[in-house]
mmCIF file of C-alpha atoms in Angstrom:
data_model
loop_
_atom_site.group_PDB
_atom_site.id
_atom_site.type_symbol
_atom_site.label_atom_id
_atom_site.label_comp_id
_atom_site.label_asym_id
_atom_site.label_seq_id
_atom_site.Cartn_x
_atom_site.Cartn_y
_atom_site.Cartn_z
ATOM 1 C CA MET A 92 0.000 0.000 0.000
ATOM 2 C CA THR A 93 2.784 2.402 0.959
ATOM 3 C CA SER A 94 4.849 1.521 -2.131
ATOM 4 C CA LYS A 95 1.735 1.979 -4.279
ATOM 5 C CA LEU A 96 1.156 5.479 -2.810
ATOM 6 C CA LEU A 97 4.834 6.286 -3.201
ATOM 7 C CA ARG A 98 4.773 5.191 -6.875
ATOM 8 C CA LYS A 99 1.657 7.331 -7.534
ATOM 9 C CA SER A 100 3.282 10.323 -5.827
ATOM 10 C CA VAL A 101 6.500 9.945 -7.815
ATOM 11 C CA LEU A 102 4.568 9.553 -11.065
ATOM 12 C CA GLY A 103 2.377 12.536 -10.170
ATOM 13 C CA VAL A 104 5.391 14.731 -9.429
ATOM 14 C CA ALA A 105 7.100 13.548 -12.635
ATOM 15 C CA GLY A 106 3.919 14.299 -14.583
ATOM 16 C CA LEU A 107 3.719 17.792 -13.088
ATOM 17 C CA ALA A 108 7.361 18.407 -13.874
ATOM 18 C CA PHE A 109 6.848 17.215 -17.453
ATOM 19 C CA ALA A 110 3.694 19.301 -17.909
ATOM 20 C CA GLY A 111 5.391 22.327 -16.359
ATOM 21 C CA GLY A 112 8.347 21.878 -18.679
ATOM 22 C CA MET A 113 6.066 21.620 -21.702
ATOM 23 C CA ALA A 114 4.099 24.702 -20.706
ATOM 24 C CA ALA A 115 7.236 26.703 -20.073
ATOM 25 C CA GLY A 116 8.929 25.471 -23.224
ATOM 26 C CA PRO A 117 12.336 23.883 -23.603
ATOM 27 C CA LEU A 118 15.063 25.022 -21.269
ATOM 28 C CA ASN A 119 17.823 27.135 -22.743
ATOM 29 C CA HIS A 120 21.003 26.140 -20.987
ATOM 30 C CA GLY A 121 23.579 28.239 -22.730
ATOM 31 C CA THR A 122 21.935 28.236 -26.175
ATOM 32 C CA ALA A 123 22.463 31.350 -28.249
ATOM 33 C CA GLU A 124 19.932 34.162 -28.503
ATOM 34 C CA PRO A 125 17.004 32.893 -26.411
ATOM 35 C CA VAL A 126 15.327 36.315 -26.718
ATOM 36 C CA ASN A 127 14.906 35.975 -30.482
ATOM 37 C CA ALA A 128 13.557 32.435 -30.282
ATOM 38 C CA ALA A 129 10.131 33.372 -28.886
ATOM 39 C CA PRO A 130 9.075 35.909 -31.553
ATOM 40 C CA ALA A 131 10.075 33.505 -34.329
ATOM 41 C CA VAL A 132 7.721 30.876 -32.913
ATOM 42 C CA VAL A 133 4.874 33.349 -32.388
ATOM 43 C CA GLN A 134 5.119 34.682 -35.947
ATOM 44 C CA ALA A 135 5.874 31.393 -37.690
ATOM 45 C CA ASP A 136 2.680 31.607 -39.783
ATOM 46 C CA LYS A 137 3.600 35.015 -41.268
ATOM 47 C CA PRO A 138 5.939 35.482 -44.213
ATOM 48 C CA VAL A 139 9.428 36.611 -43.315
ATOM 49 C CA THR A 140 8.998 39.899 -45.207
ATOM 50 C CA GLY A 141 5.483 40.486 -43.879
ATOM 51 C CA LYS A 142 4.326 41.563 -47.343
ATOM 52 C CA PRO A 143 2.771 39.596 -50.198
ATOM 53 C CA ASP A 144 4.831 39.079 -53.350
ATOM 54 C CA MET A 145 4.211 41.924 -55.815
ATOM 55 C CA GLY A 146 4.350 39.386 -58.661
ATOM 56 C CA LYS A 147 1.262 37.730 -57.178
ATOM 57 C CA LEU A 148 -0.493 41.056 -56.671
ATOM 58 C CA ILE A 149 0.137 42.263 -60.238
ATOM 59 C CA PRO A 150 0.696 39.059 -62.250
ATOM 60 C CA HIS A 151 0.118 40.707 -65.648
ATOM 61 C CA GLY A 152 1.896 44.003 -64.984
ATOM 62 C CA VAL A 153 0.054 47.303 -64.935
ATOM 63 C CA GLN A 154 -1.701 48.556 -68.043
ATOM 64 C CA GLY A 155 -1.333 52.154 -69.122
ATOM 65 C CA ALA A 156 -0.554 55.237 -67.083
ATOM 66 C CA GLN A 157 -1.152 54.838 -63.376
ATOM 67 C CA SER A 158 -2.992 57.299 -61.129
ATOM 68 C CA ARG A 159 -2.361 57.781 -57.442
ATOM 69 C CA ILE A 160 -4.136 59.833 -54.804
ATOM 70 C CA ASP A 161 -3.232 60.710 -51.231
ATOM 71 C CA LEU A 162 -5.536 58.841 -48.874
ATOM 72 C CA SER A 163 -7.169 60.039 -45.671
ATOM 73 C CA ASP A 164 -7.386 57.818 -42.603
ATOM 74 C CA GLU A 165 -10.988 57.027 -43.584
ATOM 75 C CA GLN A 166 -9.959 55.902 -47.077
ATOM 76 C CA VAL A 167 -7.190 53.687 -45.660
ATOM 77 C CA ALA A 168 -9.713 52.219 -43.200
ATOM 78 C CA ASN A 169 -11.995 51.421 -46.149
ATOM 79 C CA ALA A 170 -9.099 49.710 -47.972
ATOM 80 C CA ARG A 171 -8.428 47.670 -44.845
ATOM 81 C CA ALA A 172 -12.139 46.779 -44.634
ATOM 82 C CA ILE A 173 -11.992 45.518 -48.225
ATOM 83 C CA ILE A 174 -8.961 43.385 -47.364
ATOM 84 C CA ALA A 175 -10.708 41.960 -44.277
ATOM 85 C CA ALA A 176 -13.833 41.128 -46.301
ATOM 86 C CA THR A 177 -11.677 39.490 -48.990
ATOM 87 C CA LYS A 178 -10.119 37.233 -46.362
ATOM 88 C CA LYS A 179 -13.582 36.506 -44.951
ATOM 89 C CA ALA A 180 -14.692 35.458 -48.444
ATOM 90 C CA GLY A 181 -11.749 33.044 -48.573
ATOM 91 C CA MET A 182 -10.177 34.840 -51.514
ATOM 92 C CA ASP A 183 -6.546 35.768 -52.045
ATOM 93 C CA GLU A 184 -4.483 38.925 -52.285
ATOM 94 C CA ARG A 185 -5.119 39.303 -56.025
ATOM 95 C CA ALA A 186 -8.884 39.476 -55.360
ATOM 96 C CA ALA A 187 -8.200 42.265 -52.856
ATOM 97 C CA VAL A 188 -6.188 44.163 -55.501
ATOM 98 C CA VAL A 189 -9.069 43.873 -57.975
ATOM 99 C CA ALA A 190 -11.573 44.993 -55.315
ATOM 100 C CA ILE A 191 -9.520 47.962 -54.116
ATOM 101 C CA GLY A 192 -8.691 49.018 -57.675
ATOM 102 C CA THR A 193 -12.397 48.930 -58.475
ATOM 103 C CA ALA A 194 -13.289 50.968 -55.386
ATOM 104 C CA LEU A 195 -10.565 53.505 -56.180
ATOM 105 C CA GLN A 196 -12.144 54.070 -59.583
ATOM 106 C CA GLU A 197 -15.740 54.047 -58.397
ATOM 107 C CA SER A 198 -15.482 56.144 -55.224
ATOM 108 C CA LYS A 199 -11.807 56.935 -54.495
ATOM 109 C CA LEU A 200 -12.324 54.618 -51.497
ATOM 110 C CA GLU A 201 -14.941 56.944 -50.020
ATOM 111 C CA ASN A 202 -18.120 55.332 -48.760
ATOM 112 C CA LEU A 203 -20.453 57.616 -50.705
ATOM 113 C CA GLY A 204 -24.102 58.094 -49.878
ATOM 114 C CA HIS A 205 -26.627 59.510 -52.306
ATOM 115 C CA LEU A 206 -25.114 62.543 -54.040
ATOM 116 C CA GLY A 207 -28.361 64.109 -55.281
ATOM 117 C CA ASP A 208 -28.050 65.552 -58.793
ATOM 118 C CA ARG A 209 -24.433 64.393 -58.992
ATOM 119 C CA ASN A 210 -25.465 60.776 -58.395
ATOM 120 C CA ASP A 211 -25.085 58.185 -61.129
ATOM 121 C CA HIS A 212 -28.686 56.947 -60.932
ATOM 122 C CA ASP A 213 -28.924 55.464 -57.422
ATOM 123 C CA SER A 214 -25.283 54.306 -57.105
ATOM 124 C CA GLN A 215 -23.823 54.395 -53.594
ATOM 125 C CA GLY A 216 -21.042 53.058 -51.405
ATOM 126 C CA LEU A 217 -17.438 52.109 -52.134
ATOM 127 C CA PHE A 218 -18.317 50.234 -55.325
ATOM 128 C CA GLN A 219 -21.141 52.532 -56.457
ATOM 129 C CA GLN A 220 -23.596 49.647 -56.396
ATOM 130 C CA ARG A 221 -27.233 50.319 -57.176
ATOM 131 C CA PRO A 222 -30.143 49.146 -55.019
ATOM 132 C CA SER A 223 -32.357 49.200 -58.114
ATOM 133 C CA SER A 224 -29.998 46.727 -59.813
ATOM 134 C CA GLY A 225 -30.268 44.195 -56.997
ATOM 135 C CA TRP A 226 -26.993 44.854 -55.164
ATOM 136 C CA GLY A 227 -28.812 45.276 -51.840
ATOM 137 C CA THR A 228 -30.473 47.966 -49.760
ATOM 138 C CA VAL A 229 -28.885 51.379 -49.269
ATOM 139 C CA GLU A 230 -27.894 50.341 -45.745
ATOM 140 C CA GLN A 231 -26.241 47.195 -47.094
ATOM 141 C CA ILE A 232 -24.314 48.691 -49.985
ATOM 142 C CA THR A 233 -22.999 51.512 -47.825
ATOM 143 C CA ASP A 234 -21.560 48.918 -45.412
ATOM 144 C CA PRO A 235 -17.963 48.283 -46.569
ATOM 145 C CA GLU A 236 -17.978 44.607 -45.639
ATOM 146 C CA TYR A 237 -21.315 43.872 -47.301
ATOM 147 C CA SER A 238 -20.494 45.795 -50.473
ATOM 148 C CA THR A 239 -17.106 44.100 -50.781
ATOM 149 C CA LEU A 240 -18.608 40.647 -50.291
ATOM 150 C CA ALA A 241 -21.236 41.468 -52.921
ATOM 151 C CA PHE A 242 -18.535 42.587 -55.368
ATOM 152 C CA LEU A 243 -16.442 39.470 -54.662
ATOM 153 C CA LYS A 244 -19.480 37.231 -55.135
ATOM 154 C CA GLY A 245 -19.790 38.714 -58.611
ATOM 155 C CA LEU A 246 -16.054 38.303 -59.222
ATOM 156 C CA LYS A 247 -16.173 34.617 -58.254
ATOM 157 C CA GLN A 248 -18.757 34.085 -60.994
ATOM 158 C CA VAL A 249 -16.373 35.409 -63.662
ATOM 159 C CA ASP A 250 -14.640 32.389 -65.165
ATOM 160 C CA GLY A 251 -10.894 32.866 -65.185
ATOM 161 C CA TRP A 252 -10.897 36.238 -63.425
ATOM 162 C CA GLN A 253 -7.502 35.353 -61.910
ATOM 163 C CA ASP A 254 -5.975 35.316 -65.395
ATOM 164 C CA MET A 255 -7.535 38.596 -66.516
ATOM 165 C CA PRO A 256 -6.081 42.079 -66.321
ATOM 166 C CA LEU A 257 -7.630 43.988 -63.410
ATOM 167 C CA THR A 258 -9.672 46.273 -65.656
ATOM 168 C CA VAL A 259 -11.285 43.331 -67.495
ATOM 169 C CA ALA A 260 -12.167 41.487 -64.279
ATOM 170 C CA ALA A 261 -13.553 44.659 -62.681
ATOM 171 C CA GLN A 262 -15.535 45.632 -65.769
ATOM 172 C CA THR A 263 -17.098 42.181 -66.038
ATOM 173 C CA VAL A 264 -18.571 42.641 -62.559
ATOM 174 C CA GLN A 265 -19.312 46.371 -62.656
ATOM 175 C CA VAL A 266 -20.463 46.843 -66.283
ATOM 176 C CA SER A 267 -19.234 50.444 -66.330
ATOM 177 C CA ALA A 268 -19.641 52.958 -69.122
ATOM 178 C CA TYR A 269 -15.863 53.460 -68.804
ATOM 179 C CA PRO A 270 -14.458 49.916 -68.867
ATOM 180 C CA ASP A 271 -10.776 50.846 -69.192
ATOM 181 C CA HIS A 272 -10.652 53.284 -66.293
ATOM 182 C CA TYR A 273 -10.043 50.607 -63.656
ATOM 183 C CA ALA A 274 -6.561 49.876 -65.022
ATOM 184 C CA GLN A 275 -5.091 53.145 -63.768
ATOM 185 C CA TRP A 276 -5.478 52.141 -60.107
ATOM 186 C CA GLU A 277 -3.757 48.745 -60.150
ATOM 187 C CA GLN A 278 -0.404 49.889 -58.726
ATOM 188 C CA GLN A 279 -1.912 51.851 -55.841
ATOM 189 C CA ALA A 280 -4.312 48.988 -55.104
ATOM 190 C CA ALA A 281 -1.411 46.516 -55.049
ATOM 191 C CA ASP A 282 0.612 48.820 -52.796
ATOM 192 C CA LEU A 283 -2.298 49.027 -50.350
ATOM 193 C CA VAL A 284 -2.705 45.256 -50.284
ATOM 194 C CA ALA A 285 1.041 44.769 -49.829
ATOM 195 C CA GLU A 286 1.042 47.201 -46.911
ATOM 196 C CA HIS A 287 -2.101 46.016 -45.115
ATOM 197 C CA TRP A 288 -2.669 42.326 -45.978
ATOM 198 C CA ASN A 289 -0.705 41.080 -42.959
ATOM 199 C CA SER A 290 -1.347 43.999 -40.607
#
């Protein structure tokens, strides 16, 4: 009985020591740079550079002259919302470039409400989607996440969108009167995705 209790106690203490060692991690007795070891483990799922490969973001190269605008905090927040919605949709960085490039052309990344006489029919939001065309209610299409998911749903239905230039993929979803205007925003869209995809 006593030896049985002693064996259980020894095993229990050994188990606690093992579990404590596992929870604390391996011991560093004289190994080099223990301080740098922890962050490497914590960030193991992130790329070393922290930024997506530009070749993946712009696989076909940019087409034509590129435009660029300075962005307010609100516009950057809208770009980040598009990136978050793209991830939520299970789509990749290239889809985010197409979405942001489209929103740059349609609204300059401003979540526009109804503009009265200056409105293009009843177009609103980041992607200038129209309630009368079935994109959703005004409340929905002026919600950055909803409007992005709606745009991406349309993009997913375009066969081979991944192999198309940005302006062709965007135009197929948006059906704009100015189909080539999306191309000018590809570089800025890619730069935004590169900067914020992993942040």
